[in-house]
Short mmCIF file of C-alpha atoms in Angstrom, two decimals:
data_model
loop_
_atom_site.label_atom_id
_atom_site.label_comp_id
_atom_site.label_asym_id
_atom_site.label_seq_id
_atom_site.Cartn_x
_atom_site.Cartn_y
_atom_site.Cartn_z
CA UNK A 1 -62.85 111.11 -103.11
CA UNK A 2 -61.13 107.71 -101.46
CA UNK A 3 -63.34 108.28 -98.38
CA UNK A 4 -66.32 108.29 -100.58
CA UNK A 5 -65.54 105.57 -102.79
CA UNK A 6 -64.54 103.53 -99.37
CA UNK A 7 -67.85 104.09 -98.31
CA UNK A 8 -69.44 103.25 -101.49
CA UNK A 9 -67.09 99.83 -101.52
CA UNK A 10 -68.33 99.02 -98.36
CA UNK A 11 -71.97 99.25 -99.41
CA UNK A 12 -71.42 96.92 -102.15
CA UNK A 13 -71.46 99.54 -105.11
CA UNK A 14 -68.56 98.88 -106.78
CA UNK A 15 -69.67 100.31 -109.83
CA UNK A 16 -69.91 104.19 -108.39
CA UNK A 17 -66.64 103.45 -106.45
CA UNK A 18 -64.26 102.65 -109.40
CA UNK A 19 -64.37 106.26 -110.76
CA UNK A 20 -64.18 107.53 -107.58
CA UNK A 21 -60.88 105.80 -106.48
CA UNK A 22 -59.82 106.75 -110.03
CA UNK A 23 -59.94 110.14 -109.68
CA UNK A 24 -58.35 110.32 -105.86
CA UNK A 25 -55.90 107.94 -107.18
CA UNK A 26 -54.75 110.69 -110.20
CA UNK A 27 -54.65 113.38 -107.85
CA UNK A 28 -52.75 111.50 -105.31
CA UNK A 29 -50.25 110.71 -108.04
CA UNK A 30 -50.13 114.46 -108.86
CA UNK A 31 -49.33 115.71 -105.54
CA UNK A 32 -46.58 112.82 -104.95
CA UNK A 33 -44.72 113.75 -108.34
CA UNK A 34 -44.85 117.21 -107.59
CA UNK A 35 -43.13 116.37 -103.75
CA UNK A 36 -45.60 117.54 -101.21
CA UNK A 37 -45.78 115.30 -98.24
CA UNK A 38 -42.47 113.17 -99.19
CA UNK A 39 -43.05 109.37 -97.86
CA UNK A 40 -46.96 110.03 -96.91
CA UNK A 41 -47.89 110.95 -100.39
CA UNK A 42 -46.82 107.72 -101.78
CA UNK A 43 -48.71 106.36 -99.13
CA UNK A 44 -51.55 107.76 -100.24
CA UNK A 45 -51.45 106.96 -103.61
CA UNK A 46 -50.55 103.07 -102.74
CA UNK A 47 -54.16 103.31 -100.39
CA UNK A 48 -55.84 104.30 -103.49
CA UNK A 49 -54.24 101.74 -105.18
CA UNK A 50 -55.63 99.28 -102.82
CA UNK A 51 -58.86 100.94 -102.68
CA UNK A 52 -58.99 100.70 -106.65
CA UNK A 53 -57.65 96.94 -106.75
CA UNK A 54 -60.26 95.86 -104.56
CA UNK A 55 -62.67 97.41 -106.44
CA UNK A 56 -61.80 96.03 -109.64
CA UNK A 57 -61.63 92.77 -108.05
CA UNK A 58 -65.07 92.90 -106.73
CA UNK A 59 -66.54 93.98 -110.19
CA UNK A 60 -64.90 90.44 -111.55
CA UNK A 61 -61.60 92.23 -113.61
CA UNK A 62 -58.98 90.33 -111.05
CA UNK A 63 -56.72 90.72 -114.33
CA UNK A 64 -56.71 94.74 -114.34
CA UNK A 65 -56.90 94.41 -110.21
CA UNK A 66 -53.48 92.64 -109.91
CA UNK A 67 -50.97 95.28 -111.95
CA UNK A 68 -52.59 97.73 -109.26
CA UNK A 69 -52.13 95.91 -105.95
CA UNK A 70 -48.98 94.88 -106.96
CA UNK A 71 -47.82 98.67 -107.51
CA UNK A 72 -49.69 99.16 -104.04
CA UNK A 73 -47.66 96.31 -102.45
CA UNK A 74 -43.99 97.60 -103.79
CA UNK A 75 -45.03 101.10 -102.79
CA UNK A 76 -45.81 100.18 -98.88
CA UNK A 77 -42.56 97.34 -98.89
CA UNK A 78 -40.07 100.27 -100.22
CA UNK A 79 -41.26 102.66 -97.38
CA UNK A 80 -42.54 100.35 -94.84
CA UNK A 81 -40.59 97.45 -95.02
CA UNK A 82 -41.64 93.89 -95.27
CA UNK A 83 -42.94 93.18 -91.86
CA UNK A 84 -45.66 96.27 -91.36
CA UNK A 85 -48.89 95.86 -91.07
CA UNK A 86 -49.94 97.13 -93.71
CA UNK A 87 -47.46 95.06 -96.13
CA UNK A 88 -49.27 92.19 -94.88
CA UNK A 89 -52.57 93.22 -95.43
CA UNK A 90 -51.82 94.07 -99.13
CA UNK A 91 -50.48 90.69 -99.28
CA UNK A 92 -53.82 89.18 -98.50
CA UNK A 93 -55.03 91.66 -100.93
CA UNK A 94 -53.05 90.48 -103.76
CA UNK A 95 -53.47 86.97 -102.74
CA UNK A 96 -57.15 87.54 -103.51
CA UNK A 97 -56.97 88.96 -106.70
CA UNK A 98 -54.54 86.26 -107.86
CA UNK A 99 -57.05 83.17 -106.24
CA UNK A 100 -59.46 85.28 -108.58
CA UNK A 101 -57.70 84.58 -111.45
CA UNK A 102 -57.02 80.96 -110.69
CA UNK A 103 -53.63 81.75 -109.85
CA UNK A 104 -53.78 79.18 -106.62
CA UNK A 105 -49.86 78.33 -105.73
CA UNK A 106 -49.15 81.64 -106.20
CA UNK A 107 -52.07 82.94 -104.00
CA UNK A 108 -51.24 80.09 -101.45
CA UNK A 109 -47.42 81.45 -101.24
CA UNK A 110 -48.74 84.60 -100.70
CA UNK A 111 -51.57 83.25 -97.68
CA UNK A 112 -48.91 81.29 -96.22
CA UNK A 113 -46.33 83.84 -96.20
CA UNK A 114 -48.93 86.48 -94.35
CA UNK A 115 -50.00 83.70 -91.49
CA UNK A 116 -45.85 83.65 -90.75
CA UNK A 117 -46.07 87.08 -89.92
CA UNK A 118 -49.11 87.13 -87.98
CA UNK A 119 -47.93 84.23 -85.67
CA UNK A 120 -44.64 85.17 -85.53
CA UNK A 121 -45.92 89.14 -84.07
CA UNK A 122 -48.39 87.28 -81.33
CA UNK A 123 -50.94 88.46 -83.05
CA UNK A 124 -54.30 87.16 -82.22
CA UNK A 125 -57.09 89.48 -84.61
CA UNK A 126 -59.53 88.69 -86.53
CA UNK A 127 -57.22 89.55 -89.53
CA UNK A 128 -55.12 86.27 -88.07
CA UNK A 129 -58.40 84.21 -88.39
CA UNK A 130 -59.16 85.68 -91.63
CA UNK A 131 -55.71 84.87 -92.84
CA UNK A 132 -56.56 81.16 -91.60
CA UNK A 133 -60.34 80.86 -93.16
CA UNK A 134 -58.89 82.61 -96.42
CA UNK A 135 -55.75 79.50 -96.77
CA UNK A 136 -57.97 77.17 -95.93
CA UNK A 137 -60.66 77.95 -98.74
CA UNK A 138 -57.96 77.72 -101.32
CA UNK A 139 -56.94 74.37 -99.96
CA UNK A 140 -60.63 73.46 -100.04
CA UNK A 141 -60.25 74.76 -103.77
CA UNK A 142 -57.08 72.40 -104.20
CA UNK A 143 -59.37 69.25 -102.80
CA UNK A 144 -56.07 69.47 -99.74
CA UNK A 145 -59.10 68.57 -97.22
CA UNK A 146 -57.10 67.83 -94.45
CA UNK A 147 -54.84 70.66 -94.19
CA UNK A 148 -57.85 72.90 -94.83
CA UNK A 149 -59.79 71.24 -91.73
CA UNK A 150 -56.73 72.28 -89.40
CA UNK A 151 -56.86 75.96 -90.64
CA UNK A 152 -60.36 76.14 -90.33
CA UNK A 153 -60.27 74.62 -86.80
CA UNK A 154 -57.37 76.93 -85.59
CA UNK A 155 -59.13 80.55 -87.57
CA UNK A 156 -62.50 79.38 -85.64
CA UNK A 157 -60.32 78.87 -81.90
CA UNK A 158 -58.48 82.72 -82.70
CA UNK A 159 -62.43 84.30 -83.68
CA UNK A 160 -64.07 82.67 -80.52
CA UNK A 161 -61.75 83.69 -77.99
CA UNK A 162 -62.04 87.55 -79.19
CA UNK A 163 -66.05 87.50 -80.53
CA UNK A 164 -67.38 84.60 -78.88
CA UNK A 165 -69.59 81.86 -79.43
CA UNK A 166 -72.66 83.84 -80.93
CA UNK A 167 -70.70 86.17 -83.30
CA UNK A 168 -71.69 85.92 -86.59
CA UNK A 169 -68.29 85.42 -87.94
CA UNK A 170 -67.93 82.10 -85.59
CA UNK A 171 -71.04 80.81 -86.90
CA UNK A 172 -69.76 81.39 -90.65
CA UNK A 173 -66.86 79.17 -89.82
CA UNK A 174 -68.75 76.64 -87.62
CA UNK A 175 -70.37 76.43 -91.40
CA UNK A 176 -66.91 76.73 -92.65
CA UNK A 177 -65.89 73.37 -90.98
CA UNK A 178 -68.76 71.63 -91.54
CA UNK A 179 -68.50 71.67 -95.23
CA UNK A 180 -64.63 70.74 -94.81
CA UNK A 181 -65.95 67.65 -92.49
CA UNK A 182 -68.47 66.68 -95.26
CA UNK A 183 -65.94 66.75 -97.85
CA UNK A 184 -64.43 64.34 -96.04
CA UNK A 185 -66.97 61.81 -95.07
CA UNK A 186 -66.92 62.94 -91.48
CA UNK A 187 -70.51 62.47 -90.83
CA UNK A 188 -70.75 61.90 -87.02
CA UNK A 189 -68.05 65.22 -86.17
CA UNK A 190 -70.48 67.20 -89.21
CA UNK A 191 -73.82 66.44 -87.46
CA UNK A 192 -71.90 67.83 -84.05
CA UNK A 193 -71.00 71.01 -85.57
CA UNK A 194 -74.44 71.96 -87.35
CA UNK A 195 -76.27 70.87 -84.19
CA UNK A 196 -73.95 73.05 -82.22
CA UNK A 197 -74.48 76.00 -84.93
CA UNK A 198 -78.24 75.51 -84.25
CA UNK A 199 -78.22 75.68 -80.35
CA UNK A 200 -75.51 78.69 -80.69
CA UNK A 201 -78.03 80.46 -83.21
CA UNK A 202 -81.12 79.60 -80.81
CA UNK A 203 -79.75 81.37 -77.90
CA UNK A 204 -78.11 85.02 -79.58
CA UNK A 205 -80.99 85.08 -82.20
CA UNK A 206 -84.06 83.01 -81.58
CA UNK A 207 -85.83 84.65 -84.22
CA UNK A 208 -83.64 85.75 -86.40
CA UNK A 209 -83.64 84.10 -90.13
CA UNK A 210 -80.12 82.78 -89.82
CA UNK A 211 -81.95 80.12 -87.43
CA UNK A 212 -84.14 79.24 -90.12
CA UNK A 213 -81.61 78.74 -92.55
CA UNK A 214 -79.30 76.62 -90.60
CA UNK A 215 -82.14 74.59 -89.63
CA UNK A 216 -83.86 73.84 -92.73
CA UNK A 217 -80.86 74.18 -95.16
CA UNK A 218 -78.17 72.72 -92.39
CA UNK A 219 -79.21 70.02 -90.39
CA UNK A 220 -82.14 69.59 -91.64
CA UNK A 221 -81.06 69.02 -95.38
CA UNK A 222 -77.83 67.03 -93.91
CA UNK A 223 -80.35 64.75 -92.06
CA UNK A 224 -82.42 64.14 -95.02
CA UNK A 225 -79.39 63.41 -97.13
CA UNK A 226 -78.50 60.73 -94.51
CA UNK A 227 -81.66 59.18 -95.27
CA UNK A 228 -82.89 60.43 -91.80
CA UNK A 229 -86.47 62.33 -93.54
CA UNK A 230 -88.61 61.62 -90.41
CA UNK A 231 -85.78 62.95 -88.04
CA UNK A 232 -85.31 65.91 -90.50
CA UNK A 233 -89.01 66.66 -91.41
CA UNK A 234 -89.71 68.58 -88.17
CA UNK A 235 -86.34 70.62 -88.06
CA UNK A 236 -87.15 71.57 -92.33
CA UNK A 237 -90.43 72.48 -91.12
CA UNK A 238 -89.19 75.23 -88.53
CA UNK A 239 -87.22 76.48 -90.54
CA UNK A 240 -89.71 77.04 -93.27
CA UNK A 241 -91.76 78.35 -91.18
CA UNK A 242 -89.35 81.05 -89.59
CA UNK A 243 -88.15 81.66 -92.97
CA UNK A 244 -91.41 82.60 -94.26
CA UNK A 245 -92.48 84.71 -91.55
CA UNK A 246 -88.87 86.55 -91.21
CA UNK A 247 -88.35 87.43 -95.30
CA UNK A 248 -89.88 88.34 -98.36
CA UNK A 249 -91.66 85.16 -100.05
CA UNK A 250 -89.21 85.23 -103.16
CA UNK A 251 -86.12 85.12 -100.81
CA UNK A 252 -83.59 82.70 -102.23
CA UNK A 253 -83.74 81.30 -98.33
CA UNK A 254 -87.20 80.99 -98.27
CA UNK A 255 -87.38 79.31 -101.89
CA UNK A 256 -84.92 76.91 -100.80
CA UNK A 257 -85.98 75.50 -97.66
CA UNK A 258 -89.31 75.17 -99.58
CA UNK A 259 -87.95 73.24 -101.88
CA UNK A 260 -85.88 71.28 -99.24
CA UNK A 261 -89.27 70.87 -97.09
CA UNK A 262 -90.75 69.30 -100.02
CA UNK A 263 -87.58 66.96 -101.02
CA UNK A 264 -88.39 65.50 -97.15
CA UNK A 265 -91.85 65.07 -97.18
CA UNK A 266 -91.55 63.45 -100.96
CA UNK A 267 -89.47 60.76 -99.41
CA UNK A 268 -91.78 60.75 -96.81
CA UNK A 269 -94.48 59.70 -98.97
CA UNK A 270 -96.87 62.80 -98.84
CA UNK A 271 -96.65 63.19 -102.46
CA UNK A 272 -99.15 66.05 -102.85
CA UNK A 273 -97.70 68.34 -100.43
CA UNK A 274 -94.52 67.88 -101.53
CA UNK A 275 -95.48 68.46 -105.32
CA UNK A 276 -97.50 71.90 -104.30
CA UNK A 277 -93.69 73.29 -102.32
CA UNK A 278 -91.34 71.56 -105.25
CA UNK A 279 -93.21 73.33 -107.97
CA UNK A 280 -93.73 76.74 -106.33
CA UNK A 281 -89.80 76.20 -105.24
CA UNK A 282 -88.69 75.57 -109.17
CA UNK A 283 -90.90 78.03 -110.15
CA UNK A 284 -89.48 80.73 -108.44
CA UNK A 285 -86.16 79.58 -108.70
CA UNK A 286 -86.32 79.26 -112.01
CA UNK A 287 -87.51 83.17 -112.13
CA UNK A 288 -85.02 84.61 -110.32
CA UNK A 289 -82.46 83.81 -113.16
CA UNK A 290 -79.11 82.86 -113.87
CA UNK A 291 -77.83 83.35 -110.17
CA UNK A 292 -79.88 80.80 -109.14
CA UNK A 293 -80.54 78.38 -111.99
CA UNK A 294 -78.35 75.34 -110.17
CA UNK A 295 -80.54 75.67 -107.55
CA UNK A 296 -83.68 75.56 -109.58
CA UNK A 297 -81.62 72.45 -111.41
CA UNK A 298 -81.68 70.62 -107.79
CA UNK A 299 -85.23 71.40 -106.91
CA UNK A 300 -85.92 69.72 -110.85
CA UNK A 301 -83.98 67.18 -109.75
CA UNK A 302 -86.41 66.48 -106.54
CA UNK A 303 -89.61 66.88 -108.63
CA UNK A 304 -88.17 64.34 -111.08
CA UNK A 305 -87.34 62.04 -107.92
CA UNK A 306 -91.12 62.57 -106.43
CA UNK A 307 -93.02 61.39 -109.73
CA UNK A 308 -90.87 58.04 -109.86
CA UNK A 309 -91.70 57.61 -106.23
CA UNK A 310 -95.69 58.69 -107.09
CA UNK A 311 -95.22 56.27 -110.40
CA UNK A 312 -96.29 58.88 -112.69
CA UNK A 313 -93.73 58.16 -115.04
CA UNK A 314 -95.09 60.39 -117.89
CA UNK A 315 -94.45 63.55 -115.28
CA UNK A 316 -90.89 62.35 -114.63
CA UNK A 317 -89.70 62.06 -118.01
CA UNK A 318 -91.64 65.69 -118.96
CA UNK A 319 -89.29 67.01 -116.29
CA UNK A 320 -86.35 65.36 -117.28
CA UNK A 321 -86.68 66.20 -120.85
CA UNK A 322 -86.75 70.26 -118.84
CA UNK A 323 -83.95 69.33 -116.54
CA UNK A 324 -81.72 68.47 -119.78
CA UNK A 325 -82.42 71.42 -121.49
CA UNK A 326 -81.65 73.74 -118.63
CA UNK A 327 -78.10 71.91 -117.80
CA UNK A 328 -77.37 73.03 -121.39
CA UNK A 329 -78.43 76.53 -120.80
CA UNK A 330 -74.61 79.05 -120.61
CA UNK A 331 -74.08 79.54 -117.07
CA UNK A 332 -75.42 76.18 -116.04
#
């Protein structure tokens, strides 16, 4: 049953996992109070535990997750001892459910006490970097930029020397850094990373959609937002244009670099183009619900910008009036 539910987990269905972790979980207990296996039926049960935690977690209950990891985590300490492997990882675990929750110093004890035992074993994995990325998003959390910068710098060093350049993890934290770096005002080191994220991206996966997205939602947008649209419109443009031809039109992707595209060429002065992508952008945005209702607020936002620009004020305030009513809507 924990096999199954693992593999259901790792497909994202969280929903047909719970019961299934459930019931391995009850008869793991069963066969550990009734002695069979000694130490490695506790095990078992505290892998179940895990299994179910991270479950729960994942369907949004962090508060019914953390009683089980917990019971997981004093399980594997009383047999293991403090410095195994697996300890560790259900330390992470825990610290997860408990960022979750909102719990951040105690989350951040927990981070900081797992890094101490990765460094201090040598070890170099990507559960090190992990360790690294997962401390520095709480510190990103706690606005503790700087300290999060280092973190993200020294889990991106520990990934590249065992994936490489063009692994997909590297390239998350390349992104990773850059959003630390903007945080900070670091404009000149940010427009170094996202260029280097684009020429990484080119060479592993020319035509892959990730390219499109880093150029049209990545540089691109981070050009335009430096006021750069004439440097940007030709980098938003290929990426539209891969995006469109790699996914499904109603791909959040696509529907953002659309919307993006349009934002540049707006500015640009190319009113009518831009009006055609900003409304099909909103549109659609708007459409695809709750999930993506603050980006259908920015694309608003942009429409509302491009009919001050095009001096048709009557448009503007129609769409203000719209983007005022959907910041009140729950969820905004």
């Amino acid at each position: 049953m924990s096999s199954l539910g693992a593999l259901l987990w790792g497909d994202r269905n969280f929903e047909a996992a719970e019961p299934l972790y459930r019931e391995a979980l009850d008869m793991s207990r069963r066969l550990a109070e009734e002695g069979a296996d000694g130490p490695a039926a506790d095990l078992r049960v505290a892998a179940n535990l895990v299994g179910l935690g991270q479950t729960l977690r994942d369907l949004g209950k962090p508060d019914s997750a953390e009683a089980i990891v917990r019971e997981a985590l004093e399980i594997r300490r009383r047999l293991l001892g403090d410095d195994h492997p697996d300890v560790t990882k259900t330390k992470s675990n825990l610290a997860f459910v408990l960022r979750a929750r909102g719990e951040l110093d105690a989350a951040e004890a927990l981070y900081r006490d797992v890094i101490v035992t990765r460094r201090a074993s040598g070890e170099m994995s990507q559960e090190f970097s992990a360790s690294l990325n997962n401390l520095a998003y709480l510190l990103m959390l706690k606005q503790e930029y700087s300290e999060a910068e280092t973190l993200y710098r020294e889990a991106l060093s520990v990934h590249r020397s065992i994936y490489g350049e063009g692994h997909l993890q590297t390239q998350r934290l390349m992104s990773n850094l850059a959003g630390v770096l903007y945080d900070q005002g670091k404009y000149n080191e940010i427009e170094t990373v996202l260029r280097e994220i684009v020429r990484v991206e080119r060479e592993y996966r020319p035509a892959g959609p990730g390219l499109g997205n880093y150029l049209a939602t990545g540089l691109g947008r981070f050009l335009a937002q430096r006021g750069r649209y004439a440097e940007a419109e030709p980098i938003v443009r290929e990426g539209l244009g891969i995006l469109e031809r790699e996914l499904e039109p109603d791909h959040r992707w696509v529907l953002n670099a659309r919307v993006e595209f349009g934002a540049c060429l707006g500015k640009l002065g190319r009113f009518a183009e831009a009006e055609r992508l900003l409304l099909q952008g909103y549109e659609a945005l708007l459409a695809a619900g709750p999930r993506q209702q603050r980006n259908a607020q920015e694309a608003l936002e942009h429409l509302i910008e491009l009919y001050e620009s095009w001096n048709r004020v009557d448009k503007a305030d129609a769409y203000r009036v719209e983007l005022a009513a959907l910041r009140d809507t729950p969820g905004a």
